[in-house]
PDB file of C-alpha atoms in Angstrom:
ATOM      1  CA  MET A  88      52.036   7.354-103.449  1.00 93.00           C
ATOM      2  CA  ALA A  89      50.635   9.426-100.694  1.00 95.00           C
ATOM      3  CA  THR A  90      54.163   9.031 -99.262  1.00 96.00           C
ATOM      4  CA  LYS A  91      55.932  10.347-102.574  1.00 97.00           C
ATOM      5  CA  ILE A  92      53.640  13.189-102.521  1.00 97.00           C
ATOM      6  CA  SER A  93      54.370  14.122 -99.540  1.00 97.00           C
ATOM      7  CA  ALA A  94      57.783  13.870 -99.487  1.00 97.00           C
ATOM      8  CA  LEU A  95      57.873  16.207-102.773  1.00 97.00           C
ATOM      9  CA  VAL A  96      55.411  18.799-101.230  1.00 98.00           C
ATOM     10  CA  GLY A  97      57.640  18.913 -97.946  1.00 98.00           C
ATOM     11  CA  THR A  98      61.092  18.942 -99.756  1.00 98.00           C
ATOM     12  CA  LEU A  99      59.721  21.727-102.306  1.00 98.00           C
ATOM     13  CA  LEU A 100      58.362  23.955 -99.284  1.00 98.00           C
ATOM     14  CA  ILE A 101      61.530  23.765 -97.081  1.00 98.00           C
ATOM     15  CA  ASN A 102      63.832  24.366-100.388  1.00 98.00           C
ATOM     16  CA  LEU A 103      61.703  27.272-101.218  1.00 98.00           C
ATOM     17  CA  LEU A 104      62.057  28.677 -97.756  1.00 98.00           C
ATOM     18  CA  ILE A 105      65.920  28.053 -97.727  1.00 98.00           C
ATOM     19  CA  GLY A 106      66.083  29.740-101.581  1.00 98.00           C
ATOM     20  CA  ILE A 107      64.129  32.861 -99.961  1.00 98.00           C
ATOM     21  CA  ALA A 108      66.530  33.391 -96.859  1.00 98.00           C
ATOM     22  CA  VAL A 109      69.338  32.760 -99.535  1.00 98.00           C
ATOM     23  CA  PHE A 110      67.911  35.272-101.744  1.00 98.00           C
ATOM     24  CA  PHE A 111      67.642  38.047 -98.820  1.00 97.00           C
ATOM     25  CA  VAL A 112      71.028  37.493 -98.242  1.00 97.00           C
ATOM     26  CA  LEU A 113      72.243  37.840-101.830  1.00 97.00           C
ATOM     27  CA  ILE A 114      70.141  41.270-101.829  1.00 97.00           C
ATOM     28  CA  ILE A 115      72.474  42.384 -98.929  1.00 97.00           C
ATOM     29  CA  THR A 116      75.675  41.144-100.308  1.00 96.00           C
ATOM     30  CA  LEU A 117      74.493  42.792-103.456  1.00 96.00           C
ATOM     31  CA  ASN A 118      74.383  45.901-101.888  1.00 95.00           C
ATOM     32  CA  GLY A 119      77.582  47.949-103.200  1.00 92.00           C
ATOM     33  CA  TYR A 120      76.729  46.976-106.657  1.00 95.00           C
ATOM     34  CA  SER A 121      74.689  49.211-109.284  1.00 94.00           C
ATOM     35  CA  GLU A 122      71.289  47.852-110.093  1.00 94.00           C
ATOM     36  CA  SER A 123      71.819  47.192-113.646  1.00 92.00           C
ATOM     37  CA  ASP A 124      74.540  44.630-112.214  1.00 91.00           C
ATOM     38  CA  ALA A 125      72.775  43.287-109.074  1.00 96.00           C
ATOM     39  CA  THR A 126      69.834  42.497-111.655  1.00 96.00           C
ATOM     40  CA  TYR A 127      71.493  39.952-113.650  1.00 96.00           C
ATOM     41  CA  ALA A 128      72.932  38.415-110.449  1.00 97.00           C
ATOM     42  CA  ILE A 129      69.616  38.068-109.102  1.00 97.00           C
ATOM     43  CA  ILE A 130      67.986  36.425-112.375  1.00 97.00           C
ATOM     44  CA  SER A 131      70.756  34.088-112.208  1.00 97.00           C
ATOM     45  CA  TYR A 132      70.013  33.028-108.720  1.00 98.00           C
ATOM     46  CA  ILE A 133      66.252  32.970-109.286  1.00 98.00           C
ATOM     47  CA  VAL A 134      66.829  30.600-112.009  1.00 98.00           C
ATOM     48  CA  LEU A 135      69.437  28.326-110.776  1.00 98.00           C
ATOM     49  CA  GLY A 136      67.645  28.366-107.046  1.00 97.00           C
ATOM     50  CA  LEU A 137      64.166  26.942-109.117  1.00 98.00           C
ATOM     51  CA  VAL A 138      66.169  24.198-110.667  1.00 98.00           C
ATOM     52  CA  VAL A 139      67.881  23.366-107.374  1.00 98.00           C
ATOM     53  CA  THR A 140      64.222  23.073-105.912  1.00 98.00           C
ATOM     54  CA  LEU A 141      62.625  20.966-108.711  1.00 98.00           C
ATOM     55  CA  MET A 142      65.831  18.614-108.442  1.00 98.00           C
ATOM     56  CA  MET A 143      65.446  18.183-104.911  1.00 98.00           C
ATOM     57  CA  SER A 144      62.045  17.620-104.460  1.00 98.00           C
ATOM     58  CA  LEU A 145      62.255  15.131-107.971  1.00 98.00           C
ATOM     59  CA  GLY A 146      64.977  13.284-105.611  1.00 98.00           C
ATOM     60  CA  ALA A 147      62.907  13.134-102.530  1.00 98.00           C
ATOM     61  CA  PHE A 148      60.161  11.917-104.947  1.00 98.00           C
ATOM     62  CA  LEU A 149      62.221   9.072-106.309  1.00 97.00           C
ATOM     63  CA  THR A 150      64.013   8.058-102.947  1.00 97.00           C
ATOM     64  CA  VAL A 151      61.088   7.689-101.063  1.00 97.00           C
ATOM     65  CA  GLY A 152      59.974   5.049-103.731  1.00 95.00           C
ATOM     66  CA  PHE A 153      63.514   3.284-103.400  1.00 96.00           C
ATOM     67  CA  LEU A 154      63.396   3.087 -99.712  1.00 96.00           C
ATOM     68  CA  THR A 155      59.855   1.777 -99.799  1.00 96.00           C
ATOM     69  CA  LYS A 156      60.663  -0.709-101.826  1.00 96.00           C
ATOM     70  CA  ARG A 157      63.464  -1.680 -99.700  1.00 95.00           C
ATOM     71  CA  GLN A 158      61.145  -2.429 -96.829  1.00 94.00           C
ATOM     72  CA  TYR A 159      61.607   1.100 -94.945  1.00 95.00           C
ATOM     73  CA  SER A 160      58.190   2.118 -93.291  1.00 95.00           C
ATOM     74  CA  GLY A 161      56.440   4.957 -95.323  1.00 95.00           C
ATOM     75  CA  VAL A 162      56.878   7.602 -92.442  1.00 96.00           C
ATOM     76  CA  LEU A 163      60.604   6.943 -92.310  1.00 97.00           C
ATOM     77  CA  SER A 164      61.285   6.974 -96.189  1.00 97.00           C
ATOM     78  CA  VAL A 165      59.737  10.686 -96.204  1.00 97.00           C
ATOM     79  CA  ILE A 166      61.488  12.109 -93.144  1.00 97.00           C
ATOM     80  CA  ILE A 167      64.936  10.685 -94.729  1.00 97.00           C
ATOM     81  CA  ALA A 168      64.174  11.866 -98.313  1.00 98.00           C
ATOM     82  CA  ILE A 169      63.116  15.218 -97.020  1.00 98.00           C
ATOM     83  CA  VAL A 170      65.942  15.633 -94.513  1.00 98.00           C
ATOM     84  CA  VAL A 171      68.358  14.281 -96.751  1.00 98.00           C
ATOM     85  CA  PHE A 172      67.825  16.498 -99.842  1.00 98.00           C
ATOM     86  CA  SER A 173      66.488  20.058 -98.279  1.00 98.00           C
ATOM     87  CA  VAL A 174      69.997  19.352 -96.714  1.00 98.00           C
ATOM     88  CA  ILE A 175      71.790  18.991-100.230  1.00 98.00           C
ATOM     89  CA  GLY A 176      69.433  21.878-101.390  1.00 98.00           C
ATOM     90  CA  ALA A 177      70.676  24.389 -98.717  1.00 98.00           C
ATOM     91  CA  LEU A 178      74.277  23.571 -99.919  1.00 98.00           C
ATOM     92  CA  LEU A 179      73.479  24.039-103.592  1.00 98.00           C
ATOM     93  CA  LYS A 180      71.240  27.147-102.759  1.00 98.00           C
ATOM     94  CA  ALA A 181      74.535  28.556-101.001  1.00 98.00           C
ATOM     95  CA  VAL A 182      76.588  27.895-104.116  1.00 98.00           C
ATOM     96  CA  CYS A 183      74.195  29.507-106.408  1.00 98.00           C
ATOM     97  CA  GLY A 184      74.278  32.571-104.061  1.00 98.00           C
ATOM     98  CA  PHE A 185      78.008  32.914-104.534  1.00 98.00           C
ATOM     99  CA  ILE A 186      77.488  32.195-108.319  1.00 98.00           C
ATOM    100  CA  GLY A 187      75.277  35.326-108.446  1.00 97.00           C
ATOM    101  CA  VAL A 188      77.339  37.275-106.686  1.00 97.00           C
ATOM    102  CA  GLY A 189      80.052  36.245-109.180  1.00 97.00           C
ATOM    103  CA  VAL A 190      77.621  36.960-112.190  1.00 97.00           C
ATOM    104  CA  ALA A 191      77.292  40.405-110.758  1.00 97.00           C
ATOM    105  CA  GLU A 192      81.233  40.917-110.803  1.00 96.00           C
ATOM    106  CA  LEU A 193      81.811  39.473-113.781  1.00 96.00           C
ATOM    107  CA  VAL A 194      78.989  41.689-115.615  1.00 96.00           C
ATOM    108  CA  ARG A 195      80.180  45.051-113.325  1.00 95.00           C
ATOM    109  CA  VAL A 196      84.224  44.189-114.663  1.00 96.00           C
ATOM    110  CA  ASN A 197      83.477  43.281-118.201  1.00 93.00           C
ATOM    111  CA  PHE A 198      80.384  45.579-119.344  1.00 85.00           C
TER     112      PHE A 198
END
């Protein structure tokens, strides 16, 4: 159980750090938009980013259990789960950033 929790916490922390980095890039990207338009983008990114972070952490938690049942060592299982779900989380956070910019553009054009 300790291996599962360490994979969950490790993946959670890495995904939160990646999310913060993408958030700052999003803030720079939204430089030309008005505050009211950018607010919708920021809110949508935060919600989607938290969902991605929780899904990746849960995925790492479940993957460690699967890998230990397949006779992998606990440390190797944790490392594999953290690396795989952190990379997938980073890619999904980038997609969430693009979605945030799309939301800002949608609000700017239509409202």
